[in-house]
């Protein structure tokens, strides 16, 4: 559709797209999918069994719901203390630093950019101070997490429904480097484990997963399993959830898990 008119009928374009007609405003936009068609081998869609991770999507905004979701992914959750107001900091239990203090997931966007994620806390006094700072920035009774700090390779994993392409899986370098590196690759859902591994191999983060400069290789098997299970969860809950983003999925050394 070269130079489409302002009064174009989008509904007609949607019907054409649903029938398999690729529609674009600029011929140059056709190059990427055409090159993909010539590069990628033809693979039958993966057969993925349903996997229910929650009763309602609202559970993903609560810490118990997130723990249940992580269990469905077979992903580990660091040792955690959830502080609801006016819970005191359990100083007597914090005997194996370092720790992290941050808001409950989904409570605020871009927590790190706002200075709400406090890392490498080694004393109870540091933890108490960090909890106070988080609550001062949000509200006095905001729930706060204290977690045992874990290290590993940070991977971005997102599964969502795109209005043009259908269910899409995105993998990339995770953590605070997502926007900086733009190291991402996209796959159509459902896709099989070999396709997930091949996609990871095209990312720069794969060098870290392989073990960079003497570091131990990461537990890539557990990361692939989490990705496969995330696809199943998205398809099972397609009527309730538009997108689920894990950032980061921290992949530990071999045998540790993600």
PDB file of C-alpha atoms in Angstrom:
ATOM      1  CA  UNK A   1       0.000   0.000   0.000  1.00  0.00           C
ATOM      2  CA  UNK A   2       2.281   2.726  -1.269  1.00  0.00           C
ATOM      3  CA  UNK A   3       1.263   6.109   0.212  1.00  0.00           C
ATOM      4  CA  UNK A   4      -2.082   4.848   1.599  1.00  0.00           C
ATOM      5  CA  UNK A   5      -4.967   7.362   1.794  1.00  0.00           C
ATOM      6  CA  UNK A   6      -5.897   8.995   5.082  1.00  0.00           C
ATOM      7  CA  UNK A   7      -9.357   7.390   5.008  1.00  0.00           C
ATOM      8  CA  UNK A   8      -8.020   3.853   4.580  1.00  0.00           C
ATOM      9  CA  UNK A   9     -10.341   1.118   5.838  1.00  0.00           C
ATOM     10  CA  UNK A  10      -8.365  -0.561   8.599  1.00  0.00           C
ATOM     11  CA  UNK A  11     -11.120  -3.144   9.160  1.00  0.00           C
ATOM     12  CA  UNK A  12     -10.661  -4.407   5.614  1.00  0.00           C
ATOM     13  CA  UNK A  13      -6.902  -4.594   6.134  1.00  0.00           C
ATOM     14  CA  UNK A  14      -7.438  -6.628   9.291  1.00  0.00           C
ATOM     15  CA  UNK A  15      -9.629  -9.111   7.417  1.00  0.00           C
ATOM     16  CA  UNK A  16      -7.006  -9.440   4.696  1.00  0.00           C
ATOM     17  CA  UNK A  17      -4.300  -9.950   7.321  1.00  0.00           C
ATOM     18  CA  UNK A  18      -6.343 -12.650   9.075  1.00  0.00           C
ATOM     19  CA  UNK A  19      -6.640 -14.407   5.693  1.00  0.00           C
ATOM     20  CA  UNK A  20      -2.859 -14.485   5.346  1.00  0.00           C
ATOM     21  CA  UNK A  21      -2.246 -11.370   3.243  1.00  0.00           C
ATOM     22  CA  UNK A  22       0.808  -9.429   4.417  1.00  0.00           C
ATOM     23  CA  UNK A  23      -0.014  -5.705   4.402  1.00  0.00           C
ATOM     24  CA  UNK A  24       2.601  -2.974   4.627  1.00  0.00           C
ATOM     25  CA  UNK A  25       2.760   0.768   4.018  1.00  0.00           C
ATOM     26  CA  UNK A  26       6.229   0.617   2.485  1.00  0.00           C
ATOM     27  CA  UNK A  27       7.762  -2.080   0.253  1.00  0.00           C
ATOM     28  CA  UNK A  28      10.984  -1.884   2.252  1.00  0.00           C
ATOM     29  CA  UNK A  29       9.083  -3.243   5.274  1.00  0.00           C
ATOM     30  CA  UNK A  30       8.544  -6.466   3.310  1.00  0.00           C
ATOM     31  CA  UNK A  31      12.257  -7.227   3.247  1.00  0.00           C
ATOM     32  CA  UNK A  32      12.537  -8.440   6.859  1.00  0.00           C
ATOM     33  CA  UNK A  33       9.776 -11.070   6.684  1.00  0.00           C
ATOM     34  CA  UNK A  34      10.815 -12.140   3.182  1.00  0.00           C
ATOM     35  CA  UNK A  35      14.422 -12.618   4.299  1.00  0.00           C
ATOM     36  CA  UNK A  36      13.149 -14.551   7.328  1.00  0.00           C
ATOM     37  CA  UNK A  37      11.146 -16.842   5.026  1.00  0.00           C
ATOM     38  CA  UNK A  38      14.246 -17.631   2.973  1.00  0.00           C
ATOM     39  CA  UNK A  39      16.494 -18.076   6.008  1.00  0.00           C
ATOM     40  CA  UNK A  40      14.385 -20.086   8.455  1.00  0.00           C
ATOM     41  CA  UNK A  41      13.706 -23.777   7.899  1.00  0.00           C
ATOM     42  CA  UNK A  42      10.082 -24.847   7.870  1.00  0.00           C
ATOM     43  CA  UNK A  43       9.201 -26.265  11.281  1.00  0.00           C
ATOM     44  CA  UNK A  44       5.826 -27.558  12.429  1.00  0.00           C
ATOM     45  CA  UNK A  45       4.445 -25.613  15.407  1.00  0.00           C
ATOM     46  CA  UNK A  46       5.373 -27.057  18.766  1.00  0.00           C
ATOM     47  CA  UNK A  47       2.622 -28.903  20.599  1.00  0.00           C
ATOM     48  CA  UNK A  48       2.378 -27.362  24.050  1.00  0.00           C
ATOM     49  CA  UNK A  49       0.119 -28.699  26.775  1.00  0.00           C
ATOM     50  CA  UNK A  50      -1.948 -26.242  28.865  1.00  0.00           C
ATOM     51  CA  UNK A  51      -0.373 -24.999  32.098  1.00  0.00           C
ATOM     52  CA  UNK A  52      -2.482 -23.071  34.590  1.00  0.00           C
ATOM     53  CA  UNK A  53      -0.442 -20.738  36.802  1.00  0.00           C
ATOM     54  CA  UNK A  54      -3.189 -18.733  38.548  1.00  0.00           C
ATOM     55  CA  UNK A  55      -6.937 -18.413  38.984  1.00  0.00           C
ATOM     56  CA  UNK A  56      -7.095 -14.733  38.010  1.00  0.00           C
ATOM     57  CA  UNK A  57      -4.581 -12.315  36.514  1.00  0.00           C
ATOM     58  CA  UNK A  58      -4.893 -10.082  39.569  1.00  0.00           C
ATOM     59  CA  UNK A  59      -2.946 -12.673  41.559  1.00  0.00           C
ATOM     60  CA  UNK A  60       0.181 -11.619  39.641  1.00  0.00           C
ATOM     61  CA  UNK A  61       0.041  -8.299  41.502  1.00  0.00           C
ATOM     62  CA  UNK A  62       0.460 -10.029  44.864  1.00  0.00           C
ATOM     63  CA  UNK A  63       3.596 -11.619  46.249  1.00  0.00           C
ATOM     64  CA  UNK A  64       1.968 -15.031  46.978  1.00  0.00           C
ATOM     65  CA  UNK A  65       0.643 -15.040  43.401  1.00  0.00           C
ATOM     66  CA  UNK A  66       4.098 -14.281  42.017  1.00  0.00           C
ATOM     67  CA  UNK A  67       5.607 -17.118  44.068  1.00  0.00           C
ATOM     68  CA  UNK A  68       2.945 -19.484  42.721  1.00  0.00           C
ATOM     69  CA  UNK A  69       3.691 -18.257  39.184  1.00  0.00           C
ATOM     70  CA  UNK A  70       7.440 -18.840  39.661  1.00  0.00           C
ATOM     71  CA  UNK A  71       6.656 -22.350  40.862  1.00  0.00           C
ATOM     72  CA  UNK A  72       4.694 -22.969  37.631  1.00  0.00           C
ATOM     73  CA  UNK A  73       7.807 -21.869  35.713  1.00  0.00           C
ATOM     74  CA  UNK A  74       9.972 -24.160  37.869  1.00  0.00           C
ATOM     75  CA  UNK A  75      12.017 -21.073  38.680  1.00  0.00           C
ATOM     76  CA  UNK A  76      13.556 -20.531  42.096  1.00  0.00           C
ATOM     77  CA  UNK A  77      12.572 -17.616  44.313  1.00  0.00           C
ATOM     78  CA  UNK A  78      15.304 -16.142  46.539  1.00  0.00           C
ATOM     79  CA  UNK A  79      14.806 -16.330  50.282  1.00  0.00           C
ATOM     80  CA  UNK A  80      12.323 -13.531  50.923  1.00  0.00           C
ATOM     81  CA  UNK A  81      10.785 -11.545  53.753  1.00  0.00           C
ATOM     82  CA  UNK A  82       7.612  -9.620  52.844  1.00  0.00           C
ATOM     83  CA  UNK A  83       7.165  -6.605  55.096  1.00  0.00           C
ATOM     84  CA  UNK A  84       3.599  -5.377  55.367  1.00  0.00           C
ATOM     85  CA  UNK A  85       3.064  -2.270  57.471  1.00  0.00           C
ATOM     86  CA  UNK A  86       3.865  -2.093  60.303  1.00  0.00           C
ATOM     87  CA  UNK A  87       6.058  -5.224  60.190  1.00  0.00           C
ATOM     88  CA  UNK A  88       9.530  -4.633  61.635  1.00  0.00           C
ATOM     89  CA  UNK A  89      12.694  -5.740  59.857  1.00  0.00           C
ATOM     90  CA  UNK A  90      13.475  -9.307  61.074  1.00  0.00           C
ATOM     91  CA  UNK A  91      17.024  -8.402  62.063  1.00  0.00           C
ATOM     92  CA  UNK A  92      17.701 -11.648  63.911  1.00  0.00           C
ATOM     93  CA  UNK A  93      17.050 -13.678  60.734  1.00  0.00           C
ATOM     94  CA  UNK A  94      19.335 -11.659  58.458  1.00  0.00           C
ATOM     95  CA  UNK A  95      22.511 -13.610  59.116  1.00  0.00           C
ATOM     96  CA  UNK A  96      23.746 -14.383  55.576  1.00  0.00           C
ATOM     97  CA  UNK A  97      24.260 -11.149  53.629  1.00  0.00           C
ATOM     98  CA  UNK A  98      24.182  -9.616  51.096  1.00  0.00           C
ATOM     99  CA  UNK A  99      20.529  -8.641  50.802  1.00  0.00           C
ATOM    100  CA  UNK A 100      18.326  -6.606  48.471  1.00  0.00           C
ATOM    101  CA  UNK A 101      15.484  -4.266  49.455  1.00  0.00           C
ATOM    102  CA  UNK A 102      12.893  -3.208  46.865  1.00  0.00           C
ATOM    103  CA  UNK A 103       9.154  -2.677  46.369  1.00  0.00           C
ATOM    104  CA  UNK A 104       6.927  -5.640  45.590  1.00  0.00           C
ATOM    105  CA  UNK A 105       7.019  -6.402  41.829  1.00  0.00           C
ATOM    106  CA  UNK A 106       4.468  -4.481  39.739  1.00  0.00           C
ATOM    107  CA  UNK A 107       4.043  -1.855  42.470  1.00  0.00           C
ATOM    108  CA  UNK A 108       6.058   0.721  40.502  1.00  0.00           C
ATOM    109  CA  UNK A 109       7.666   0.845  37.054  1.00  0.00           C
ATOM    110  CA  UNK A 110      11.420   1.266  36.520  1.00  0.00           C
ATOM    111  CA  UNK A 111      12.265   0.751  40.180  1.00  0.00           C
ATOM    112  CA  UNK A 112      16.017   0.947  39.584  1.00  0.00           C
ATOM    113  CA  UNK A 113      15.761   4.276  37.738  1.00  0.00           C
ATOM    114  CA  UNK A 114      13.926   5.732  40.731  1.00  0.00           C
ATOM    115  CA  UNK A 115      16.529   4.532  43.207  1.00  0.00           C
ATOM    116  CA  UNK A 116      14.123   2.062  44.822  1.00  0.00           C
ATOM    117  CA  UNK A 117      16.313  -1.045  44.488  1.00  0.00           C
ATOM    118  CA  UNK A 118      18.994  -1.226  47.192  1.00  0.00           C
ATOM    119  CA  UNK A 119      21.675  -3.849  46.519  1.00  0.00           C
ATOM    120  CA  UNK A 120      24.623  -5.381  48.407  1.00  0.00           C
ATOM    121  CA  UNK A 121      23.217  -4.657  51.893  1.00  0.00           C
ATOM    122  CA  UNK A 122      25.455  -6.349  54.418  1.00  0.00           C
ATOM    123  CA  UNK A 123      24.166  -5.193  57.814  1.00  0.00           C
ATOM    124  CA  UNK A 124      20.782  -5.044  59.519  1.00  0.00           C
ATOM    125  CA  UNK A 125      21.208  -1.286  59.858  1.00  0.00           C
ATOM    126  CA  UNK A 126      21.662  -0.996  56.086  1.00  0.00           C
ATOM    127  CA  UNK A 127      18.488  -3.048  55.505  1.00  0.00           C
ATOM    128  CA  UNK A 128      16.466  -0.931  57.962  1.00  0.00           C
ATOM    129  CA  UNK A 129      17.664   2.249  56.274  1.00  0.00           C
ATOM    130  CA  UNK A 130      16.795   0.907  52.818  1.00  0.00           C
ATOM    131  CA  UNK A 131      13.288  -0.126  53.903  1.00  0.00           C
ATOM    132  CA  UNK A 132      12.732   3.365  55.308  1.00  0.00           C
ATOM    133  CA  UNK A 133      13.912   4.981  52.059  1.00  0.00           C
ATOM    134  CA  UNK A 134      11.594   2.835  49.913  1.00  0.00           C
ATOM    135  CA  UNK A 135       8.596   3.627  52.093  1.00  0.00           C
ATOM    136  CA  UNK A 136       9.452   7.326  52.187  1.00  0.00           C
ATOM    137  CA  UNK A 137       9.470   7.340  48.373  1.00  0.00           C
ATOM    138  CA  UNK A 138       6.180   5.438  48.052  1.00  0.00           C
ATOM    139  CA  UNK A 139       3.940   5.480  51.113  1.00  0.00           C
ATOM    140  CA  UNK A 140       4.436   4.577  54.780  1.00  0.00           C
ATOM    141  CA  UNK A 141       2.524   1.296  54.587  1.00  0.00           C
ATOM    142  CA  UNK A 142       3.816   0.166  51.169  1.00  0.00           C
ATOM    143  CA  UNK A 143       4.754  -3.549  51.164  1.00  0.00           C
ATOM    144  CA  UNK A 144       8.519  -4.023  50.835  1.00  0.00           C
ATOM    145  CA  UNK A 145      10.605  -7.064  50.007  1.00  0.00           C
ATOM    146  CA  UNK A 146      13.863  -8.072  51.637  1.00  0.00           C
ATOM    147  CA  UNK A 147      15.562 -10.793  49.603  1.00  0.00           C
ATOM    148  CA  UNK A 148      18.757 -12.753  49.660  1.00  0.00           C
ATOM    149  CA  UNK A 149      20.804 -11.316  46.819  1.00  0.00           C
ATOM    150  CA  UNK A 150      21.462 -13.730  43.969  1.00  0.00           C
ATOM    151  CA  UNK A 151      23.834 -13.380  41.039  1.00  0.00           C
ATOM    152  CA  UNK A 152      23.868 -14.873  37.581  1.00  0.00           C
ATOM    153  CA  UNK A 153      23.241 -14.035  33.944  1.00  0.00           C
ATOM    154  CA  UNK A 154      20.267 -11.703  33.573  1.00  0.00           C
ATOM    155  CA  UNK A 155      17.963 -12.602  30.668  1.00  0.00           C
ATOM    156  CA  UNK A 156      14.845 -10.822  29.431  1.00  0.00           C
ATOM    157  CA  UNK A 157      11.920 -13.139  28.652  1.00  0.00           C
ATOM    158  CA  UNK A 158       8.598 -11.747  27.432  1.00  0.00           C
ATOM    159  CA  UNK A 159       5.572 -13.576  26.060  1.00  0.00           C
ATOM    160  CA  UNK A 160       2.654 -11.578  24.722  1.00  0.00           C
ATOM    161  CA  UNK A 161      -0.069 -11.217  22.110  1.00  0.00           C
ATOM    162  CA  UNK A 162       0.720  -8.929  19.165  1.00  0.00           C
ATOM    163  CA  UNK A 163      -2.288  -7.666  17.208  1.00  0.00           C
ATOM    164  CA  UNK A 164      -0.568  -8.373  13.861  1.00  0.00           C
ATOM    165  CA  UNK A 165       1.686 -11.346  14.554  1.00  0.00           C
ATOM    166  CA  UNK A 166      -0.228 -13.261  17.217  1.00  0.00           C
ATOM    167  CA  UNK A 167       1.563 -14.751  20.254  1.00  0.00           C
ATOM    168  CA  UNK A 168       5.203 -13.625  20.283  1.00  0.00           C
ATOM    169  CA  UNK A 169       8.153 -14.617  22.465  1.00  0.00           C
ATOM    170  CA  UNK A 170      10.956 -12.104  23.049  1.00  0.00           C
ATOM    171  CA  UNK A 171      14.363 -13.085  24.460  1.00  0.00           C
ATOM    172  CA  UNK A 172      17.255 -10.742  25.180  1.00  0.00           C
ATOM    173  CA  UNK A 173      19.825  -9.333  27.546  1.00  0.00           C
ATOM    174  CA  UNK A 174      18.008  -8.521  30.763  1.00  0.00           C
ATOM    175  CA  UNK A 175      18.211  -6.290  33.791  1.00  0.00           C
ATOM    176  CA  UNK A 176      18.952  -2.601  33.433  1.00  0.00           C
ATOM    177  CA  UNK A 177      20.730  -3.120  30.083  1.00  0.00           C
ATOM    178  CA  UNK A 178      17.591  -3.928  28.059  1.00  0.00           C
ATOM    179  CA  UNK A 179      17.134  -0.513  26.440  1.00  0.00           C
ATOM    180  CA  UNK A 180      20.881   0.182  26.258  1.00  0.00           C
ATOM    181  CA  UNK A 181      21.947  -2.990  24.430  1.00  0.00           C
ATOM    182  CA  UNK A 182      18.741  -3.669  22.446  1.00  0.00           C
ATOM    183  CA  UNK A 183      19.958  -7.265  22.303  1.00  0.00           C
ATOM    184  CA  UNK A 184      16.657  -9.033  21.563  1.00  0.00           C
ATOM    185  CA  UNK A 185      15.237 -11.667  19.254  1.00  0.00           C
ATOM    186  CA  UNK A 186      11.598 -12.574  18.574  1.00  0.00           C
ATOM    187  CA  UNK A 187       9.960 -15.952  17.969  1.00  0.00           C
ATOM    188  CA  UNK A 188       6.424 -16.975  17.107  1.00  0.00           C
ATOM    189  CA  UNK A 189       4.617 -18.902  19.845  1.00  0.00           C
ATOM    190  CA  UNK A 190       4.379 -21.884  20.087  1.00  0.00           C
ATOM    191  CA  UNK A 191       8.020 -22.762  19.437  1.00  0.00           C
ATOM    192  CA  UNK A 192      10.019 -25.810  20.465  1.00  0.00           C
ATOM    193  CA  UNK A 193      13.014 -25.934  22.796  1.00  0.00           C
ATOM    194  CA  UNK A 194      15.600 -26.215  19.954  1.00  0.00           C
ATOM    195  CA  UNK A 195      14.245 -22.965  18.475  1.00  0.00           C
ATOM    196  CA  UNK A 196      14.588 -21.266  21.879  1.00  0.00           C
ATOM    197  CA  UNK A 197      18.201 -22.438  22.164  1.00  0.00           C
ATOM    198  CA  UNK A 198      18.959 -21.267  18.631  1.00  0.00           C
ATOM    199  CA  UNK A 199      17.465 -17.859  19.425  1.00  0.00           C
ATOM    200  CA  UNK A 200      19.584 -17.509  22.572  1.00  0.00           C
ATOM    201  CA  UNK A 201      22.665 -18.402  20.516  1.00  0.00           C
ATOM    202  CA  UNK A 202      22.028 -15.339  18.318  1.00  0.00           C
ATOM    203  CA  UNK A 203      22.173 -12.995  21.321  1.00  0.00           C
ATOM    204  CA  UNK A 204      25.227 -11.360  22.828  1.00  0.00           C
ATOM    205  CA  UNK A 205      24.110 -12.591  26.236  1.00  0.00           C
ATOM    206  CA  UNK A 206      24.871 -16.140  25.052  1.00  0.00           C
ATOM    207  CA  UNK A 207      28.573 -15.441  25.666  1.00  0.00           C
ATOM    208  CA  UNK A 208      27.770 -14.927  29.335  1.00  0.00           C
ATOM    209  CA  UNK A 209      25.612 -18.053  29.434  1.00  0.00           C
ATOM    210  CA  UNK A 210      28.508 -20.059  27.986  1.00  0.00           C
ATOM    211  CA  UNK A 211      30.851 -18.797  30.721  1.00  0.00           C
ATOM    212  CA  UNK A 212      32.743 -15.591  30.017  1.00  0.00           C
ATOM    213  CA  UNK A 213      36.388 -15.109  31.001  1.00  0.00           C
ATOM    214  CA  UNK A 214      36.604 -18.059  33.313  1.00  0.00           C
ATOM    215  CA  UNK A 215      33.159 -17.785  34.886  1.00  0.00           C
ATOM    216  CA  UNK A 216      31.143 -20.982  35.228  1.00  0.00           C
ATOM    217  CA  UNK A 217      28.679 -21.857  32.435  1.00  0.00           C
ATOM    218  CA  UNK A 218      25.108 -20.892  33.275  1.00  0.00           C
ATOM    219  CA  UNK A 219      22.243 -23.325  33.766  1.00  0.00           C
ATOM    220  CA  UNK A 220      20.811 -22.706  30.285  1.00  0.00           C
ATOM    221  CA  UNK A 221      18.656 -25.844  30.488  1.00  0.00           C
ATOM    222  CA  UNK A 222      16.637 -24.364  33.353  1.00  0.00           C
ATOM    223  CA  UNK A 223      16.234 -21.080  31.468  1.00  0.00           C
ATOM    224  CA  UNK A 224      14.938 -22.905  28.380  1.00  0.00           C
ATOM    225  CA  UNK A 225      12.509 -24.884  30.537  1.00  0.00           C
ATOM    226  CA  UNK A 226      11.182 -21.664  32.084  1.00  0.00           C
ATOM    227  CA  UNK A 227      10.717 -20.180  28.610  1.00  0.00           C
ATOM    228  CA  UNK A 228       8.848 -23.261  27.421  1.00  0.00           C
ATOM    229  CA  UNK A 229       6.576 -23.199  30.456  1.00  0.00           C
ATOM    230  CA  UNK A 230       5.955 -19.453  30.041  1.00  0.00           C
ATOM    231  CA  UNK A 231       4.648 -20.106  26.528  1.00  0.00           C
ATOM    232  CA  UNK A 232       2.216 -22.683  27.890  1.00  0.00           C
ATOM    233  CA  UNK A 233       1.044 -20.283  30.596  1.00  0.00           C
ATOM    234  CA  UNK A 234       0.430 -17.472  28.093  1.00  0.00           C
ATOM    235  CA  UNK A 235      -1.593 -19.719  25.780  1.00  0.00           C
ATOM    236  CA  UNK A 236      -3.571 -21.187  28.694  1.00  0.00           C
ATOM    237  CA  UNK A 237      -4.456 -17.723  30.039  1.00  0.00           C
ATOM    238  CA  UNK A 238      -4.772 -15.953  26.668  1.00  0.00           C
ATOM    239  CA  UNK A 239      -8.161 -14.480  27.591  1.00  0.00           C
ATOM    240  CA  UNK A 240      -6.889 -12.985  30.857  1.00  0.00           C
ATOM    241  CA  UNK A 241      -3.320 -11.837  30.146  1.00  0.00           C
ATOM    242  CA  UNK A 242      -1.964  -9.736  27.279  1.00  0.00           C
ATOM    243  CA  UNK A 243       1.725  -9.920  28.167  1.00  0.00           C
ATOM    244  CA  UNK A 244       4.011 -11.356  30.823  1.00  0.00           C
ATOM    245  CA  UNK A 245       7.530  -9.979  31.201  1.00  0.00           C
ATOM    246  CA  UNK A 246      10.290 -11.521  33.280  1.00  0.00           C
ATOM    247  CA  UNK A 247      13.076  -9.013  33.705  1.00  0.00           C
ATOM    248  CA  UNK A 248      15.358 -10.335  34.743  1.00  0.00           C
ATOM    249  CA  UNK A 249      15.245 -14.086  34.775  1.00  0.00           C
ATOM    250  CA  UNK A 250      18.516 -14.682  36.623  1.00  0.00           C
ATOM    251  CA  UNK A 251      20.234 -17.809  35.335  1.00  0.00           C
ATOM    252  CA  UNK A 252      22.601 -19.293  37.897  1.00  0.00           C
ATOM    253  CA  UNK A 253      25.526 -21.652  37.292  1.00  0.00           C
ATOM    254  CA  UNK A 254      24.912 -25.180  36.020  1.00  0.00           C
ATOM    255  CA  UNK A 255      22.854 -27.174  38.477  1.00  0.00           C
ATOM    256  CA  UNK A 256      21.552 -24.107  40.322  1.00  0.00           C
ATOM    257  CA  UNK A 257      18.533 -23.279  38.220  1.00  0.00           C
ATOM    258  CA  UNK A 258      16.998 -19.956  37.191  1.00  0.00           C
TER     259      UNK A 258
END
